[in-house]
Amino acid sequence: MILLIDLILHKPQAYRHLLYNVLNSETVNLEGILWKSTVGFLLLDAYRSLLLSRSNEGQSSSMSFSLLAWIFQKMLKDVVLGNVMFLGVFLHASRILLNTSAGASSFKDFLLAVLISSYFKIFLVAMMVWNFPSSVIYIIDLFVLSSNTVALKVITESAMNRILGVCLVAHAVKFFVVQGLELRYLRY
């Protein structure tokens, strides 16, 4: 519980402890954690996309199968394309701005850091129980951005302005890809 509180407070020592001591490859199955974290990350991102589409379109009490299929297709495109672009830009910008290597182990480290530091997305579950305005989703996104920044700082030990640049660029690309898809859907 103390570790969770320290993670919420963005303490680098907590991220360092979690990424290097708790989740090291000698004590846990790192592949299993990566797969489970990826599935959870994508499910929470899909729920985020659903919440945003519901707030834009309004609530409908009766939904046809074709409408459900269209919503599922839209969510799938948002999640897959948005996250592929996010991870691609994140890794590419990290390699350029932070002078990191492109090895498989560094990819796993970066992926684990991004997935673990995106734990704030779990607060989207609270939106299942309580009604919040859709602006809360963007506040959660800002917390995820700041958490990603701290985790990347712990892994790379680079200058904070470069790390913030990498995270901002990656999150901005994801935002604009998803918004571009949204504009495309509005035309149809």
Short mmCIF file of N, CA and C in Angstrom, two decimals, residues 3-81:
data_model
loop_
_atom_site.label_atom_id
_atom_site.label_comp_id
_atom_site.label_asym_id
_atom_site.label_seq_id
_atom_site.Cartn_x
_atom_site.Cartn_y
_atom_site.Cartn_z
N LEU A 3 3.78 1.52 -1.33
CA LEU A 3 4.32 1.64 -2.68
C LEU A 3 3.31 2.29 -3.61
N LEU A 4 2.05 1.91 -3.51
CA LEU A 4 1.00 2.50 -4.33
C LEU A 4 0.86 3.99 -4.05
N ILE A 5 0.88 4.37 -2.80
CA ILE A 5 0.79 5.79 -2.44
C ILE A 5 1.99 6.56 -2.99
N ASP A 6 3.17 5.98 -2.88
CA ASP A 6 4.36 6.63 -3.42
C ASP A 6 4.32 6.73 -4.94
N LEU A 7 3.73 5.74 -5.60
CA LEU A 7 3.57 5.82 -7.05
C LEU A 7 2.60 6.94 -7.43
N ILE A 8 1.52 7.06 -6.68
CA ILE A 8 0.55 8.14 -6.94
C ILE A 8 1.21 9.50 -6.72
N LEU A 9 2.12 9.59 -5.74
CA LEU A 9 2.83 10.84 -5.47
C LEU A 9 4.00 11.06 -6.42
N HIS A 10 4.20 10.14 -7.36
CA HIS A 10 5.25 10.24 -8.39
C HIS A 10 6.66 10.28 -7.80
N LYS A 11 6.89 9.48 -6.80
CA LYS A 11 8.24 9.43 -6.22
C LYS A 11 9.11 8.50 -7.07
N PRO A 12 10.24 9.00 -7.59
CA PRO A 12 11.10 8.17 -8.42
C PRO A 12 11.62 6.92 -7.70
N GLN A 13 11.82 7.02 -6.39
CA GLN A 13 12.29 5.86 -5.64
C GLN A 13 11.28 4.71 -5.71
N ALA A 14 10.00 5.04 -5.71
CA ALA A 14 8.97 4.01 -5.79
C ALA A 14 8.99 3.33 -7.16
N TYR A 15 9.13 4.12 -8.22
CA TYR A 15 9.23 3.54 -9.55
C TYR A 15 10.49 2.69 -9.68
N ARG A 16 11.59 3.17 -9.16
CA ARG A 16 12.85 2.43 -9.22
C ARG A 16 12.69 1.09 -8.49
N HIS A 17 12.09 1.13 -7.30
CA HIS A 17 11.88 -0.09 -6.53
C HIS A 17 10.99 -1.07 -7.29
N LEU A 18 9.90 -0.57 -7.85
CA LEU A 18 8.96 -1.43 -8.56
C LEU A 18 9.58 -2.01 -9.82
N LEU A 19 10.27 -1.19 -10.61
CA LEU A 19 10.79 -1.65 -11.89
C LEU A 19 12.05 -2.51 -11.77
N TYR A 20 12.87 -2.24 -10.76
CA TYR A 20 14.14 -2.97 -10.66
C TYR A 20 14.14 -4.06 -9.59
N ASN A 21 13.42 -3.87 -8.50
CA ASN A 21 13.45 -4.86 -7.41
C ASN A 21 12.26 -5.82 -7.45
N VAL A 22 11.07 -5.28 -7.56
CA VAL A 22 9.88 -6.11 -7.52
C VAL A 22 9.68 -6.86 -8.83
N LEU A 23 9.85 -6.17 -9.95
CA LEU A 23 9.59 -6.76 -11.26
C LEU A 23 10.89 -7.08 -12.01
N ASN A 24 11.80 -7.74 -11.37
CA ASN A 24 13.01 -8.12 -12.10
C ASN A 24 12.83 -9.52 -12.67
N SER A 25 13.58 -9.81 -13.72
CA SER A 25 13.38 -11.06 -14.47
C SER A 25 13.82 -12.30 -13.69
N GLU A 26 14.56 -12.14 -12.61
CA GLU A 26 15.00 -13.29 -11.83
C GLU A 26 13.93 -13.79 -10.86
N THR A 27 13.04 -12.91 -10.42
CA THR A 27 12.05 -13.31 -9.42
C THR A 27 10.65 -13.54 -9.98
N VAL A 28 10.32 -12.92 -11.12
CA VAL A 28 8.97 -13.06 -11.68
C VAL A 28 9.05 -13.41 -13.16
N ASN A 29 7.95 -13.94 -13.68
CA ASN A 29 7.84 -14.23 -15.10
C ASN A 29 7.51 -12.92 -15.82
N LEU A 30 8.53 -12.27 -16.37
CA LEU A 30 8.36 -10.96 -16.99
C LEU A 30 7.46 -11.02 -18.22
N GLU A 31 7.57 -12.10 -18.98
CA GLU A 31 6.73 -12.25 -20.18
C GLU A 31 5.25 -12.28 -19.79
N GLY A 32 4.93 -13.03 -18.74
CA GLY A 32 3.54 -13.11 -18.29
C GLY A 32 3.02 -11.77 -17.81
N ILE A 33 3.84 -11.05 -17.08
CA ILE A 33 3.43 -9.73 -16.60
C ILE A 33 3.22 -8.77 -17.77
N LEU A 34 4.11 -8.84 -18.77
CA LEU A 34 3.96 -7.98 -19.95
C LEU A 34 2.65 -8.28 -20.68
N TRP A 35 2.34 -9.56 -20.88
CA TRP A 35 1.11 -9.90 -21.57
C TRP A 35 -0.13 -9.46 -20.80
N LYS A 36 -0.14 -9.75 -19.50
CA LYS A 36 -1.30 -9.38 -18.68
C LYS A 36 -1.46 -7.87 -18.60
N SER A 37 -0.35 -7.16 -18.45
CA SER A 37 -0.40 -5.69 -18.39
C SER A 37 -0.85 -5.11 -19.71
N THR A 38 -0.41 -5.70 -20.80
CA THR A 38 -0.81 -5.21 -22.12
C THR A 38 -2.31 -5.39 -22.33
N VAL A 39 -2.83 -6.55 -21.96
CA VAL A 39 -4.27 -6.79 -22.11
C VAL A 39 -5.06 -5.81 -21.24
N GLY A 40 -4.65 -5.63 -19.99
CA GLY A 40 -5.33 -4.67 -19.12
C GLY A 40 -5.25 -3.25 -19.65
N PHE A 41 -4.10 -2.87 -20.14
CA PHE A 41 -3.89 -1.53 -20.71
C PHE A 41 -4.82 -1.31 -21.90
N LEU A 42 -4.89 -2.29 -22.80
CA LEU A 42 -5.73 -2.15 -23.99
C LEU A 42 -7.22 -2.17 -23.64
N LEU A 43 -7.61 -2.99 -22.66
CA LEU A 43 -9.01 -3.00 -22.23
C LEU A 43 -9.42 -1.67 -21.62
N LEU A 44 -8.55 -1.12 -20.78
CA LEU A 44 -8.85 0.18 -20.18
C LEU A 44 -8.87 1.28 -21.24
N ASP A 45 -8.00 1.18 -22.23
CA ASP A 45 -8.00 2.15 -23.31
C ASP A 45 -9.27 2.02 -24.16
N ALA A 46 -9.73 0.79 -24.36
CA ALA A 46 -10.98 0.59 -25.09
C ALA A 46 -12.15 1.17 -24.31
N TYR A 47 -12.14 0.99 -23.01
CA TYR A 47 -13.21 1.57 -22.18
C TYR A 47 -13.17 3.09 -22.23
N ARG A 48 -11.95 3.66 -22.25
CA ARG A 48 -11.78 5.11 -22.39
C ARG A 48 -12.39 5.58 -23.71
N SER A 49 -12.12 4.85 -24.78
CA SER A 49 -12.66 5.19 -26.09
C SER A 49 -14.18 5.10 -26.09
N LEU A 50 -14.71 4.07 -25.43
CA LEU A 50 -16.16 3.92 -25.34
C LEU A 50 -16.78 5.08 -24.57
N LEU A 51 -16.16 5.48 -23.46
CA LEU A 51 -16.68 6.60 -22.67
C LEU A 51 -16.69 7.89 -23.49
N LEU A 52 -15.62 8.12 -24.24
CA LEU A 52 -15.56 9.34 -25.05
C LEU A 52 -16.59 9.31 -26.17
N SER A 53 -16.79 8.16 -26.80
CA SER A 53 -17.77 8.09 -27.88
C SER A 53 -19.19 8.24 -27.33
N ARG A 54 -19.42 7.70 -26.14
CA ARG A 54 -20.75 7.84 -25.53
C ARG A 54 -21.03 9.30 -25.16
N SER A 55 -20.01 10.00 -24.68
CA SER A 55 -20.23 11.39 -24.31
C SER A 55 -20.42 12.26 -25.54
N ASN A 56 -19.81 11.89 -26.66
CA ASN A 56 -19.97 12.66 -27.89
C ASN A 56 -21.30 12.39 -28.58
N GLU A 57 -21.77 11.14 -28.52
CA GLU A 57 -22.97 10.76 -29.24
C GLU A 57 -24.22 10.81 -28.37
N GLY A 58 -24.06 10.82 -27.06
CA GLY A 58 -25.20 10.78 -26.17
C GLY A 58 -25.63 9.34 -25.91
N GLN A 59 -26.45 9.14 -24.92
CA GLN A 59 -26.89 7.80 -24.53
C GLN A 59 -28.08 7.40 -25.39
N SER A 60 -28.07 6.18 -25.81
CA SER A 60 -29.18 5.62 -26.57
C SER A 60 -29.65 4.36 -25.86
N SER A 61 -30.96 4.27 -25.63
CA SER A 61 -31.46 3.12 -24.88
C SER A 61 -31.56 1.87 -25.76
N SER A 62 -31.84 2.04 -27.04
CA SER A 62 -31.93 0.89 -27.93
C SER A 62 -30.79 0.93 -28.94
N MET A 63 -30.07 -0.17 -28.99
CA MET A 63 -28.96 -0.25 -29.92
C MET A 63 -29.15 -1.47 -30.82
N SER A 64 -29.00 -1.24 -32.10
CA SER A 64 -29.09 -2.35 -33.04
C SER A 64 -27.74 -3.06 -33.10
N PHE A 65 -27.75 -4.24 -33.69
CA PHE A 65 -26.51 -5.00 -33.82
C PHE A 65 -25.51 -4.26 -34.71
N SER A 66 -26.00 -3.62 -35.76
CA SER A 66 -25.09 -2.89 -36.66
C SER A 66 -24.45 -1.70 -35.95
N LEU A 67 -25.20 -1.04 -35.07
CA LEU A 67 -24.63 0.06 -34.32
C LEU A 67 -23.57 -0.44 -33.33
N LEU A 68 -23.85 -1.56 -32.67
CA LEU A 68 -22.86 -2.15 -31.77
C LEU A 68 -21.61 -2.58 -32.51
N ALA A 69 -21.78 -3.16 -33.69
CA ALA A 69 -20.63 -3.57 -34.50
C ALA A 69 -19.82 -2.35 -34.94
N TRP A 70 -20.50 -1.26 -35.29
CA TRP A 70 -19.81 -0.04 -35.70
C TRP A 70 -19.02 0.55 -34.53
N ILE A 71 -19.62 0.57 -33.35
CA ILE A 71 -18.93 1.09 -32.16
C ILE A 71 -17.72 0.23 -31.83
N PHE A 72 -17.88 -1.10 -31.92
CA PHE A 72 -16.76 -2.00 -31.65
C PHE A 72 -15.63 -1.77 -32.66
N GLN A 73 -15.98 -1.62 -33.93
CA GLN A 73 -14.97 -1.38 -34.96
C GLN A 73 -14.25 -0.07 -34.70
N LYS A 74 -14.97 0.96 -34.34
CA LYS A 74 -14.38 2.26 -34.04
C LYS A 74 -13.44 2.17 -32.84
N MET A 75 -13.89 1.51 -31.79
CA MET A 75 -13.04 1.35 -30.59
C MET A 75 -11.79 0.56 -30.91
N LEU A 76 -11.93 -0.50 -31.69
CA LEU A 76 -10.78 -1.32 -32.05
C LEU A 76 -9.76 -0.51 -32.84
N LYS A 77 -10.23 0.27 -33.80
CA LYS A 77 -9.31 1.12 -34.58
C LYS A 77 -8.65 2.17 -33.70
N ASP A 78 -9.44 2.80 -32.83
CA ASP A 78 -8.88 3.81 -31.92
C ASP A 78 -7.78 3.21 -31.06
N VAL A 79 -8.06 2.08 -30.47
CA VAL A 79 -7.12 1.46 -29.52
C VAL A 79 -5.89 0.95 -30.25
N VAL A 80 -6.08 0.22 -31.33
CA VAL A 80 -4.93 -0.37 -32.02
C VAL A 80 -4.08 0.69 -32.68
N LEU A 81 -4.67 1.52 -33.52
CA LEU A 81 -3.88 2.54 -34.21
C LEU A 81 -3.28 3.57 -33.25
#
